[in-house]
XYZ file of C-alpha atoms in Angstrom:
610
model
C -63.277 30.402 -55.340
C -62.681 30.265 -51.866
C -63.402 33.513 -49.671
C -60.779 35.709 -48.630
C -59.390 35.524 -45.317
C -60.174 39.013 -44.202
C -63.650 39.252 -42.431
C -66.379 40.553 -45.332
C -67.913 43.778 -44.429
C -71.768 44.369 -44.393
C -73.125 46.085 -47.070
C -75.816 47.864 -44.402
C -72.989 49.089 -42.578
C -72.103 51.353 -45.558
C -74.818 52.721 -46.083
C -75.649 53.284 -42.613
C -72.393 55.979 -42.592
C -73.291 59.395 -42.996
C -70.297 60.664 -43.973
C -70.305 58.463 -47.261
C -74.063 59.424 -48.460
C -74.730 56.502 -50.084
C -78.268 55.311 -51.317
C -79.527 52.083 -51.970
C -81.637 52.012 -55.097
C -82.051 48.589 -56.711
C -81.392 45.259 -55.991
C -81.031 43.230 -52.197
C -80.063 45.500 -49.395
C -78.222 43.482 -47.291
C -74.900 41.207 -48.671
C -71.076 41.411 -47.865
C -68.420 42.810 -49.476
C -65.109 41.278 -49.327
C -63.136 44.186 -51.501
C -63.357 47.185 -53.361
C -62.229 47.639 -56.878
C -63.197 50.406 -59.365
C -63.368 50.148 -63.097
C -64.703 52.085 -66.062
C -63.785 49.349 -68.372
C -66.706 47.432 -70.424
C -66.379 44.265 -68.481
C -63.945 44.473 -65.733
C -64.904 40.782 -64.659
C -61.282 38.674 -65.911
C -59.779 41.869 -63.087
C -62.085 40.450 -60.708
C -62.208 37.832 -57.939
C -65.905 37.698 -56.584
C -67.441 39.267 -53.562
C -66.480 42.977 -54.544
C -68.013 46.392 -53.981
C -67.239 47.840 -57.574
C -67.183 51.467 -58.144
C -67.884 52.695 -61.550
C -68.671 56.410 -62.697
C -70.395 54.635 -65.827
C -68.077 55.899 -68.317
C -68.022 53.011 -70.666
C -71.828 51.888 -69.473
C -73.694 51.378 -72.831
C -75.839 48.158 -72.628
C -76.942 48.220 -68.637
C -78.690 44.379 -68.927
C -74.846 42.818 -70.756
C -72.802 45.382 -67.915
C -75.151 43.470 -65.389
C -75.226 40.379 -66.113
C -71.258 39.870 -66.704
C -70.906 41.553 -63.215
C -73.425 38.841 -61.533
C -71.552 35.760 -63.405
C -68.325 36.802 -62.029
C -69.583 36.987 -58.178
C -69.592 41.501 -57.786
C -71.445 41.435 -54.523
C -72.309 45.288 -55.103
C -72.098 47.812 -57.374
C -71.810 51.574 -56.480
C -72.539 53.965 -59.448
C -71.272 57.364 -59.192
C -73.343 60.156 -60.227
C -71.546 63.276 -62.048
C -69.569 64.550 -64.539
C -71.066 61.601 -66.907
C -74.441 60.490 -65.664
C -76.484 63.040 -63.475
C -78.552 60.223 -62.193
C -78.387 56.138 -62.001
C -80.083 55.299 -65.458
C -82.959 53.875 -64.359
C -82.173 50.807 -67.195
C -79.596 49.773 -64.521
C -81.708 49.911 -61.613
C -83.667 47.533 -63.485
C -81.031 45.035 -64.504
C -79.577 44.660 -60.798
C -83.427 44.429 -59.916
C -83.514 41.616 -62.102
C -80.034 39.817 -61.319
C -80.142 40.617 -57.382
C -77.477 42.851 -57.723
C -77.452 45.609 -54.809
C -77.013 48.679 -56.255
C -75.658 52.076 -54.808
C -75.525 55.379 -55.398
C -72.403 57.148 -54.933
C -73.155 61.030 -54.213
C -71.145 63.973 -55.952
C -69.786 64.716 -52.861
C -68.103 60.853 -51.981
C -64.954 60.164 -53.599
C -64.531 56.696 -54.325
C -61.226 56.323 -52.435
C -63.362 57.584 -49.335
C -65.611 54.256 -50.359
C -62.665 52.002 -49.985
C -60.691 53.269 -47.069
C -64.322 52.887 -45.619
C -64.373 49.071 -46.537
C -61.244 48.758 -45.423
C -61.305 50.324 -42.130
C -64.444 48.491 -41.226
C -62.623 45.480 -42.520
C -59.792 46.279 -40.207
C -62.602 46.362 -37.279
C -64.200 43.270 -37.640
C -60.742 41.535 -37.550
C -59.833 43.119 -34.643
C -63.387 41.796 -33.271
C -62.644 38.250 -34.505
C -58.932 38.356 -33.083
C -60.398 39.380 -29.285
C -63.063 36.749 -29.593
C -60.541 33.846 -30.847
C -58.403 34.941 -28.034
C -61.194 34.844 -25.486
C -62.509 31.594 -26.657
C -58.748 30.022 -26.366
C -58.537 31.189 -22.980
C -62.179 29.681 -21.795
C -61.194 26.456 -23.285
C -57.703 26.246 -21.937
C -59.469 27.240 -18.187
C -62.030 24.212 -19.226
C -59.366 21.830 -19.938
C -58.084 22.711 -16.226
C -61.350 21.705 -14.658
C -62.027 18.195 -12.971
C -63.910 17.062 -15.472
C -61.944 18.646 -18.558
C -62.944 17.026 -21.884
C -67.086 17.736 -20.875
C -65.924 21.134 -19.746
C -64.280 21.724 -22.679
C -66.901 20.681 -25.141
C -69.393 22.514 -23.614
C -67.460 25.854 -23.397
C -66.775 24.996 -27.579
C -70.992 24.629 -27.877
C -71.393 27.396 -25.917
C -68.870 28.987 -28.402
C -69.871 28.268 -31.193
C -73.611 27.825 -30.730
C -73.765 24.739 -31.852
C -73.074 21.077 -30.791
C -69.693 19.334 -30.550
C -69.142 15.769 -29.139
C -66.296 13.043 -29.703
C -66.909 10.160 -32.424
C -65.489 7.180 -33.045
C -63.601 7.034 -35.967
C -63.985 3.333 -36.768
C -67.013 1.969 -38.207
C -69.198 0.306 -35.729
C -69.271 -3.393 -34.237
C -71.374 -5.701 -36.562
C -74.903 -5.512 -34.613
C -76.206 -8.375 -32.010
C -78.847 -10.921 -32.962
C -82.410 -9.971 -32.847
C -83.158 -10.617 -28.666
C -80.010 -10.761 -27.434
C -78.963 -7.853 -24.960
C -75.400 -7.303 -24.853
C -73.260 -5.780 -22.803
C -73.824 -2.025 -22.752
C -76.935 -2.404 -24.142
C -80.571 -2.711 -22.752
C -84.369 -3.623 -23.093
C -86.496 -1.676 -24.631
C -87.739 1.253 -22.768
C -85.076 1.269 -20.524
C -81.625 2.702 -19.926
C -78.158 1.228 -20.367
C -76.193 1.082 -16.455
C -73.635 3.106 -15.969
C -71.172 4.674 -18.600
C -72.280 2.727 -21.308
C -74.279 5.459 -21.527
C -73.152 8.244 -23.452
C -74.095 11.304 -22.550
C -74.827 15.207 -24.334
C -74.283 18.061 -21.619
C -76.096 20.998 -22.913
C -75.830 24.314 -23.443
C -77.650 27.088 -24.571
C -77.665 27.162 -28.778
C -77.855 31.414 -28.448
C -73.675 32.635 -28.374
C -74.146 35.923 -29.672
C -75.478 34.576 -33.465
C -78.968 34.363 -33.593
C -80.413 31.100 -35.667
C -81.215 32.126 -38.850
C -84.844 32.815 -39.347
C -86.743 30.673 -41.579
C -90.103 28.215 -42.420
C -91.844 26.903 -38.952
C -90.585 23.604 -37.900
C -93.112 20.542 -38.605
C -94.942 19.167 -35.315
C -93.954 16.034 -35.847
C -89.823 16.507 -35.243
C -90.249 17.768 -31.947
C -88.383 16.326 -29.094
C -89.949 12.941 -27.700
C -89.666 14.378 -23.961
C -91.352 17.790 -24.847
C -94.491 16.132 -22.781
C -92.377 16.332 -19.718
C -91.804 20.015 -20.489
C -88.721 21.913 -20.978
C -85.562 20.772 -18.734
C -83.257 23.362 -17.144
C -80.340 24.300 -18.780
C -77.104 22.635 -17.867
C -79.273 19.234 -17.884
C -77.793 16.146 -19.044
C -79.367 13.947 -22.370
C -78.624 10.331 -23.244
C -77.605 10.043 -26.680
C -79.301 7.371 -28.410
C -80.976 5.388 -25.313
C -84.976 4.788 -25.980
C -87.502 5.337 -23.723
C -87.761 8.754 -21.063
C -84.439 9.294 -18.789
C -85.239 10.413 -15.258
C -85.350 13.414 -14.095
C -82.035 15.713 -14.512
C -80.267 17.225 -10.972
C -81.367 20.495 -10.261
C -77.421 21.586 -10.430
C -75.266 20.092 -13.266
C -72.350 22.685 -13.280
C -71.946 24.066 -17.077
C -74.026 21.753 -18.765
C -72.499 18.054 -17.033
C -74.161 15.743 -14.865
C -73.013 14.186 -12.001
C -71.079 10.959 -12.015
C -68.455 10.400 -14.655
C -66.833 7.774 -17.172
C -63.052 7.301 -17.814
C -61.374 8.184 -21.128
C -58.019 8.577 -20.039
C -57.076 10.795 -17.849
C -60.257 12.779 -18.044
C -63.969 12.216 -16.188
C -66.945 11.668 -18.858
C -70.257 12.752 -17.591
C -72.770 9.717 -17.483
C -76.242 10.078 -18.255
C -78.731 11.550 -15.791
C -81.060 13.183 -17.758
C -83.276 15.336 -20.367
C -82.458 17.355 -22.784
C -82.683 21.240 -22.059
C -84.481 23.275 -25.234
C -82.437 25.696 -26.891
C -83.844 29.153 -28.192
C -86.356 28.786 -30.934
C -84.934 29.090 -34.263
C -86.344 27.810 -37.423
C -85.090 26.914 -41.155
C -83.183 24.475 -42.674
C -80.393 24.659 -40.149
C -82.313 24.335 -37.405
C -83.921 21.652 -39.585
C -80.629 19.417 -39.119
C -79.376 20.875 -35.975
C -82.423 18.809 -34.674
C -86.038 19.561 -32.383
C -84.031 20.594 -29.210
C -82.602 23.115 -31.034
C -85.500 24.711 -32.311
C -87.960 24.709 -29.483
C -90.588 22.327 -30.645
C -92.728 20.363 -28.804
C -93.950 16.693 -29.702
C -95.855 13.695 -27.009
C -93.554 10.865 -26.114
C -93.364 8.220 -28.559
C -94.040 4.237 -27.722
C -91.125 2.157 -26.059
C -88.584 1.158 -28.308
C -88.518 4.510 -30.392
C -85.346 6.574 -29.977
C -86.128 10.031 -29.245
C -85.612 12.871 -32.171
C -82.062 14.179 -32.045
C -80.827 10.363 -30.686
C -78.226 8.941 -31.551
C -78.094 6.231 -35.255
C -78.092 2.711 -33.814
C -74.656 2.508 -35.233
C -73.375 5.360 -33.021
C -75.814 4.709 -30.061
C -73.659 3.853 -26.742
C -70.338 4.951 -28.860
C -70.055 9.013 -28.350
C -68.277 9.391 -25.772
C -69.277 12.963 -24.813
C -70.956 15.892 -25.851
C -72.522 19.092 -25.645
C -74.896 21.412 -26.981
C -78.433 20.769 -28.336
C -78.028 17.607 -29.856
C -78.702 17.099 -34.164
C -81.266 15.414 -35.923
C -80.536 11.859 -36.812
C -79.221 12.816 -40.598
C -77.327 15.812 -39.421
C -75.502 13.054 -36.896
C -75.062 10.238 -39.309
C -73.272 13.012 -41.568
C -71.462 14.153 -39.091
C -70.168 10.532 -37.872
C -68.943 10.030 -41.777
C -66.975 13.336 -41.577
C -65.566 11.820 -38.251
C -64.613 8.455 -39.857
C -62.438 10.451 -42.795
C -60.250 12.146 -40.366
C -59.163 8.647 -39.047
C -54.848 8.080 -38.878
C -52.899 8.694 -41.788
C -56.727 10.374 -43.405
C -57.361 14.316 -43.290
C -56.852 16.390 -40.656
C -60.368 17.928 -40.892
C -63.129 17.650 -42.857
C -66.073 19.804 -43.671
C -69.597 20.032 -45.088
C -73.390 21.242 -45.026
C -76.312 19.923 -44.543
C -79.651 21.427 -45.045
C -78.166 25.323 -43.641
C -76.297 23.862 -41.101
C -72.538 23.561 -41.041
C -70.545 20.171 -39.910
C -66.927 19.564 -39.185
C -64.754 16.872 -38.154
C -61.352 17.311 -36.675
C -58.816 14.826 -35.603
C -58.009 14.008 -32.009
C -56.311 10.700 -31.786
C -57.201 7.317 -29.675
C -59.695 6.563 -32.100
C -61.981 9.375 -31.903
C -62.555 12.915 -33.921
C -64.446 15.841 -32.642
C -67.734 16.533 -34.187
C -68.955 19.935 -35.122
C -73.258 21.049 -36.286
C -73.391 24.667 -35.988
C -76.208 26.612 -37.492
C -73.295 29.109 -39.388
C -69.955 29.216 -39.570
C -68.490 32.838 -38.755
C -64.676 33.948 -39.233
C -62.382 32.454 -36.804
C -64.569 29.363 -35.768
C -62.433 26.828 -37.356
C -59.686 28.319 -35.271
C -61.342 28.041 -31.868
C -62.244 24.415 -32.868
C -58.626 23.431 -33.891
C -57.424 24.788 -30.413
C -60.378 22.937 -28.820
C -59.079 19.739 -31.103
C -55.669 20.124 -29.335
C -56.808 20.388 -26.031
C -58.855 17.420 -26.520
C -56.237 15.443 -27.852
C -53.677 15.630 -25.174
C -56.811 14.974 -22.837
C -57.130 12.170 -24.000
C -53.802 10.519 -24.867
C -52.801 7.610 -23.758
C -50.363 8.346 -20.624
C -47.838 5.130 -19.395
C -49.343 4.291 -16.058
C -49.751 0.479 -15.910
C -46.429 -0.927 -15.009
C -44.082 1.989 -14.755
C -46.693 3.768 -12.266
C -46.177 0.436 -10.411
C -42.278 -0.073 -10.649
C -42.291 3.746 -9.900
C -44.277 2.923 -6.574
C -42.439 -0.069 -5.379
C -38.753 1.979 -5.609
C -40.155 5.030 -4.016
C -41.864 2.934 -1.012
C -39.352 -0.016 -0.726
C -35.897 2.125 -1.671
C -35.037 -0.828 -3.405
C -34.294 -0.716 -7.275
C -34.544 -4.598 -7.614
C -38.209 -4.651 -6.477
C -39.190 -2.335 -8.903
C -36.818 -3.778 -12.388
C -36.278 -6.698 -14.032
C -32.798 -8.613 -13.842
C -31.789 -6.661 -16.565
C -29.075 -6.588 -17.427
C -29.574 -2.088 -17.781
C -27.647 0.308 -19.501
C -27.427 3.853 -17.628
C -26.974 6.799 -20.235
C -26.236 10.248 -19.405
C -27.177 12.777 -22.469
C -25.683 15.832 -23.135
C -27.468 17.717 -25.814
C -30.176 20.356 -26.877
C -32.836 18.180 -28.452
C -35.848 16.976 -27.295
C -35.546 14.214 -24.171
C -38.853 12.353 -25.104
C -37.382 11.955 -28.469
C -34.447 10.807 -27.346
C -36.236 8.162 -24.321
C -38.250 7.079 -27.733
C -35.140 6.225 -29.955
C -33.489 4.363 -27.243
C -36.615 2.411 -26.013
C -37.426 3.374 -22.733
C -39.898 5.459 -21.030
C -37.291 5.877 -17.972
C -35.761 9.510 -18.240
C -35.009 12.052 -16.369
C -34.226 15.283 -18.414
C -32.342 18.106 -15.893
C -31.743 20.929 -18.360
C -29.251 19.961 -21.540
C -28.670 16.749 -19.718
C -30.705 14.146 -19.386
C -30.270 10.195 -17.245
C -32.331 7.398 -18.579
C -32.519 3.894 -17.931
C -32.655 1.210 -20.806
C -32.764 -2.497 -21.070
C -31.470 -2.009 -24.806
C -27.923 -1.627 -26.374
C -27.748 2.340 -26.284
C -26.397 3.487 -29.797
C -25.286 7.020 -31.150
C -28.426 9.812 -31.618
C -27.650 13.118 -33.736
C -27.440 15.868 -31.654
C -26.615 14.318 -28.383
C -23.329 13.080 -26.340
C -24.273 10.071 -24.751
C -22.066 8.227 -21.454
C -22.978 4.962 -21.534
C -22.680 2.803 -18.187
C -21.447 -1.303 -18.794
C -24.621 -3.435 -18.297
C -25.484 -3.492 -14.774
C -28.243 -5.023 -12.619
C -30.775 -3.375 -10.228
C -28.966 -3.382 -7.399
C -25.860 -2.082 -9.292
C -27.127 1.241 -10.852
C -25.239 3.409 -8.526
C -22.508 2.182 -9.732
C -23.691 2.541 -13.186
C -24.319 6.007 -13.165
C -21.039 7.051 -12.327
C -19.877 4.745 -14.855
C -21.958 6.926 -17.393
C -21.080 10.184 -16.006
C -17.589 9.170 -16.748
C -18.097 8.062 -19.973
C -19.869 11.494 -21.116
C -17.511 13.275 -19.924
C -15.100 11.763 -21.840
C -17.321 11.621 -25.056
C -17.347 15.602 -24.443
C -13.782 15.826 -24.087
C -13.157 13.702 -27.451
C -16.387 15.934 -29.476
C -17.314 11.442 -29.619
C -20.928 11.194 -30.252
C -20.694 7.696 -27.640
C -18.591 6.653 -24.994
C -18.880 3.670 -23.304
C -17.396 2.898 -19.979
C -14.888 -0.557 -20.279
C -13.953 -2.147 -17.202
C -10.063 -3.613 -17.030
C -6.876 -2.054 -16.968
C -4.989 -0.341 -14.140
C -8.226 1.265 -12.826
C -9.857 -1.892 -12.348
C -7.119 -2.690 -9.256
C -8.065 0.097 -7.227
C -10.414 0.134 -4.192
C -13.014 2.938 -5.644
C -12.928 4.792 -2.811
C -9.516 5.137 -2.272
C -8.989 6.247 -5.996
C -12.095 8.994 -5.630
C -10.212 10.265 -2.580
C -6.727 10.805 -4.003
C -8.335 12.621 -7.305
C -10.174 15.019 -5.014
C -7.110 15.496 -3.119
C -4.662 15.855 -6.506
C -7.502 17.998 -7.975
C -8.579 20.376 -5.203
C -6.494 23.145 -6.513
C -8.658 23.193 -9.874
C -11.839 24.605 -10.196
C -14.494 22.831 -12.110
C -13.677 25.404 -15.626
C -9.981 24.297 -14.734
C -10.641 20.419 -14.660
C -12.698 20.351 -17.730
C -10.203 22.450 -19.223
C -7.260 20.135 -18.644
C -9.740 16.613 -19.323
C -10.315 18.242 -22.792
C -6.443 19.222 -23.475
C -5.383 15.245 -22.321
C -8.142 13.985 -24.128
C -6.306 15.552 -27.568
C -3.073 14.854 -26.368
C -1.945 18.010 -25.597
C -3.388 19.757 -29.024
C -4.544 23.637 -28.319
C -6.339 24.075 -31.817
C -8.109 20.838 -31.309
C -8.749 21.326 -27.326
C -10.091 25.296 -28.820
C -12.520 23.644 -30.891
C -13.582 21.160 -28.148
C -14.341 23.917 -25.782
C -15.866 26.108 -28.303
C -12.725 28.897 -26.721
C -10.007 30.510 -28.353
C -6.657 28.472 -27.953
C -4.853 31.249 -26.060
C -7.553 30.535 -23.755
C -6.613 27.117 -23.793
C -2.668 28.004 -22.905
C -3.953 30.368 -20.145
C -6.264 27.851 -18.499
C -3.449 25.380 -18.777
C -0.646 27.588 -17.430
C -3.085 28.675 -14.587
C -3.180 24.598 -13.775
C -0.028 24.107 -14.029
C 0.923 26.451 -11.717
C -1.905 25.720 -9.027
C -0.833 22.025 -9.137
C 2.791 22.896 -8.851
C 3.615 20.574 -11.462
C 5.567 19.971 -15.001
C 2.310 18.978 -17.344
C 4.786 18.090 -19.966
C 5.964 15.360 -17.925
C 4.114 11.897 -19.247
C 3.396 10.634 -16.068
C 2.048 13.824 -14.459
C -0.409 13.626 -17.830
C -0.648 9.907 -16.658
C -1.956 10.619 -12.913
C -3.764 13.344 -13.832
C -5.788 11.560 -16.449
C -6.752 8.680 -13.451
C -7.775 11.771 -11.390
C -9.979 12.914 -13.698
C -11.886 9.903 -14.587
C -11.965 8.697 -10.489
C -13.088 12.680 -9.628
C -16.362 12.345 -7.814
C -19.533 13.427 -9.097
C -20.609 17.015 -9.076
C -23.115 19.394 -10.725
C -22.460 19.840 -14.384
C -19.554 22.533 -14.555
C -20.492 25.948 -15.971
C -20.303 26.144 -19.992
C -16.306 26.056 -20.901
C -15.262 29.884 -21.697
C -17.142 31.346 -18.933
């Protein structure tokens, strides 16, 4: 059963508070309690979900070794016995059955209610969330000022080591190429003994493995998994290590800011550290997670090997020269090829994250995106650490996403320097669209093909070579096809065509060329609708265009304008009279209805009803 999502409680913290009393007297003195519960029943265990601190006066306590036993099988992680009114001591047949199952037992003085036990628990409970809470929130705000750095995705993986105490890096999540023929050096790769140019050398920036948890104590490391540049001596920390790359790397910079070295790769947007050179030793720690957290991150110290041999904590040959960055004391070699699986099961349309162990220490996988996951080995796993790595996993992920530069950066270029649309667009023909609507532009630029947009508020202009057809949630104007040199033109086209789409409550208008309108000199129409319409303000105008557009209905008009239709017959009266005119008169409508559509381009009016 999976562990409550409240941080567990030490057991030594207990009985380290005076006030309580208690006593340890049997069984291991350190554990964590997730819960309190007390029972006098026989076998409280079906009431029971593992990890608790029960209390129990021993009423019902007649065979200590069966009591025992059925409290160890269903996962107690302590048992505090109450002495007085029914026992006057702990029966000393209990002490030896929770000696024998590992069961920490403790003795609950006269004096200690049990309710004082549990609001105890629960208060220290209470503490270390509030503890885990600050420190989620302080690691969230280190990696967000990481991701603002020059060099954010090495930044931010080396603030999430530092973190986490651990190492993180980004995998591929695709298996790796089928290997070259015995002899033949490929690109990227290189002879024995020496290193790959350039960035086809991945790189691990490193940080120290101490981040407030110490490394579990354990058994000695064996001399022979030390690291193979140990006979150089220890490196500085903040010194660079190439991942997988045979042979001794020269000597590291004597400043690499947080853990990177100079000079950087591409991946995206962001700058990859390349490799410069050896890996720094973390604090000694020893055990089985230190075991598979690998030789740098235990201290030890081991003579180069021959040419050709990777060094410990490289790199598999099927992941040497693919991780693209990293940080932290790097793994040993079966630590990283778990790790890489993990990676390649969070792959699109696959798991989000994955998780597992290995010999003590604790890997996880999360998905970024672009082919690559980020890779967690981390000698424990405390509460809140899969939420610093998820925010991490964001970060990373919109590091590293693909951004439109290529040709749009270019056509973007060419108008702004040339002020000439046909030297940055194709012949076309183009459809301008004006949007009126709360959702989400991008959304919107991605359901009508284009990448061209330019959201201002509720509305938004964009520019598509594609036949623009309704979206839910929008008003769209839609311009007639036009060429580059005629998108001036188009846009008021579409600004008139929205409007009227608003007017209607019509999902799409599009503007049609012909009719009376199409005799008039532009110009000259534009200049006799801002002369007809300069009595009206812009609440006024949209007011009447709405009450033409129904022909004259007020409920309808009302529900256009989201106002109540005495509103309506005010607003109209008011125009009316500031016009001087009869608006029942069919030709007046007529003119007016011209005017409207011919009215030059402004600002969007203020909301109708304000």
């Amino acid at each position: 059963m999976e562990a409550p999502p409240t941080p567990p409680v030490a057991l030594g913290a207990l009985l380290r508070d005076r006030e309580l009393g208690l006593a340890h007297r049997a069984g291991p003195a350190e554990t964590e309690v997730h819960g309190v519960h007390a029972s006098e029943m026989a076998d409280p265990s079906p009431y029971l979900l593992g990890g608790e601190l029960l209390l129990t006066a021993g009423a019902a306590l007649t065979d200590a070794q069966a009591y025992v036993a059925r409290l160890a099988e269903a996962g107690v992680a302590a048992l505090g016995f109450g002495v007085a009114p029914v026992h006057e001591v702990v029966p000393p047949g209990l002490a030896e059955a929770c000696d024998r199952y590992g069961l920490p037992l403790l003795e609950v003085p006269p004096g200690t209610p049990f309710t004082a036990v549990a609001r105890a628990v629960w208060r220290l409970m209470a503490e270390a969330r509030t503890r885990e809470l600050r420190r989620v929130t302080e690691a969230q705000q280190s990696l967000a000022a990481a991701a603002a750095r020059p060099d954010p995705v090495p930044a931010v993986l080396s603030r999430l080591a530092a973190t986490l105490g651990g190492w993180a890096a980004l995998l591929p999540t695709t298996p790796a190429p089928a290997p070259a023929a015995p002899g033949l050096v490929t690109p990227g790769s290189a002879a024995p003994g020496t290193s790959p140019p350039g960035p086809a050398a991945p790189v691990a920036a490193h940080t120290p493995a101490a981040s407030g948890r110490p490394q579990p104590p354990g058994n000695p490391a064996p001399a022979d998994a030390a690291p193979a540049d140990a006979a150089q001596g220890p490196a500085a920390p903040g010194s660079a290590h190439p991942l997988g790359v045979p042979g001794t790397a020269a000597p590291a910079p004597a400043a690499a800011p947080r853990g990177v070295g100079p000079g950087s790769a591409d991946l995206g947007s962001a700058r990859l550290p390349r490799a410069t050179g050896t890996a720094s030793l973390a604090p000694a720690g020893q055990g089985p997670a230190s075991a598979a957290l690998g030789p740098a991150a235990r201290g030890s110290a081991q003579p180069s090997g021959a040419a050709g041999t990777a060094p410990a904590g490289a790199a598999p040959p099927d992941l040497a020269g693919r991780v693209q960055a990293s940080a932290g004391a790097p793994p040993g070699a079966e630590a990283f090829a778990a790790v890489a699986a993990l990676a390649r099961r969070v792959a699109p349309g696959a798991a989000a994250t994955a998780t597992d162990t290995l010999g003590g220490a604790q890997l996880a996988a999360y998905a970024v995106g672009g082919g690559h996951a980020l890779a967690l080995v981390t000698p424990s796993r405390a509460p809140g650490d899969h939420t610093v790595a998820s925010v991490a996993a964001v970060l990373l992920t919109l590091l590293t996403a693909h951004r439109p530069a290529g040709a749009e950066a270019a056509a973007l270029t060419r108008l702004l320097l040339d002020a000439d649309p046909s030297a940055a667009l194709p012949a076309g023909p183009w459809h301008v669209v004006l949007a009126h609507g709360p959702g989400d532009p991008q959304a919107l630029a991605a359901a009508l093909g284009t990448v061209l947009l330019d959201p201002r508020g509720e509305r938004v202009r964009l520019l598509t070579d594609r036949e623009p057809a309704p979206q839910p949630g929008w008003r769209l104007g839609v311009s007639a096809p036009a060429g580059p040199g005629e998108l001036p033109a188009a846009a008021a086209q579409a600004r008139r065509a929205l409007r009227r789409a608003e007017a209607a409550r019509t999902p799409l208008v599009r503007h049609t060329d012909g009719g009376l309108g199409s005799l008039l000199d532009p110009a000259e129409a534009r200049a006799h609708a801002e002369a007809l319409l300069a009595p009206l303000g812009p609440v006024l105008r949209e007011t009447l265009r709405a009450w033409l557009a129904h022909h004259g209905s007020w409920d309808r008009t009302a529900a256009a304008l989201a106002v109540h239709r005495n509103t309506v017959r005010q607003r109209i009266a008011r125009a009316a009279t500031l016009l001087g005119t009869d608006l029942d008169d069919p030709d007046t409508r007529m003119e007016l209805w011209f005017a409207l559509r011919w009215e030059a381009p402004a600002d969007p009016p203020p909301v109708p009803g304000t």
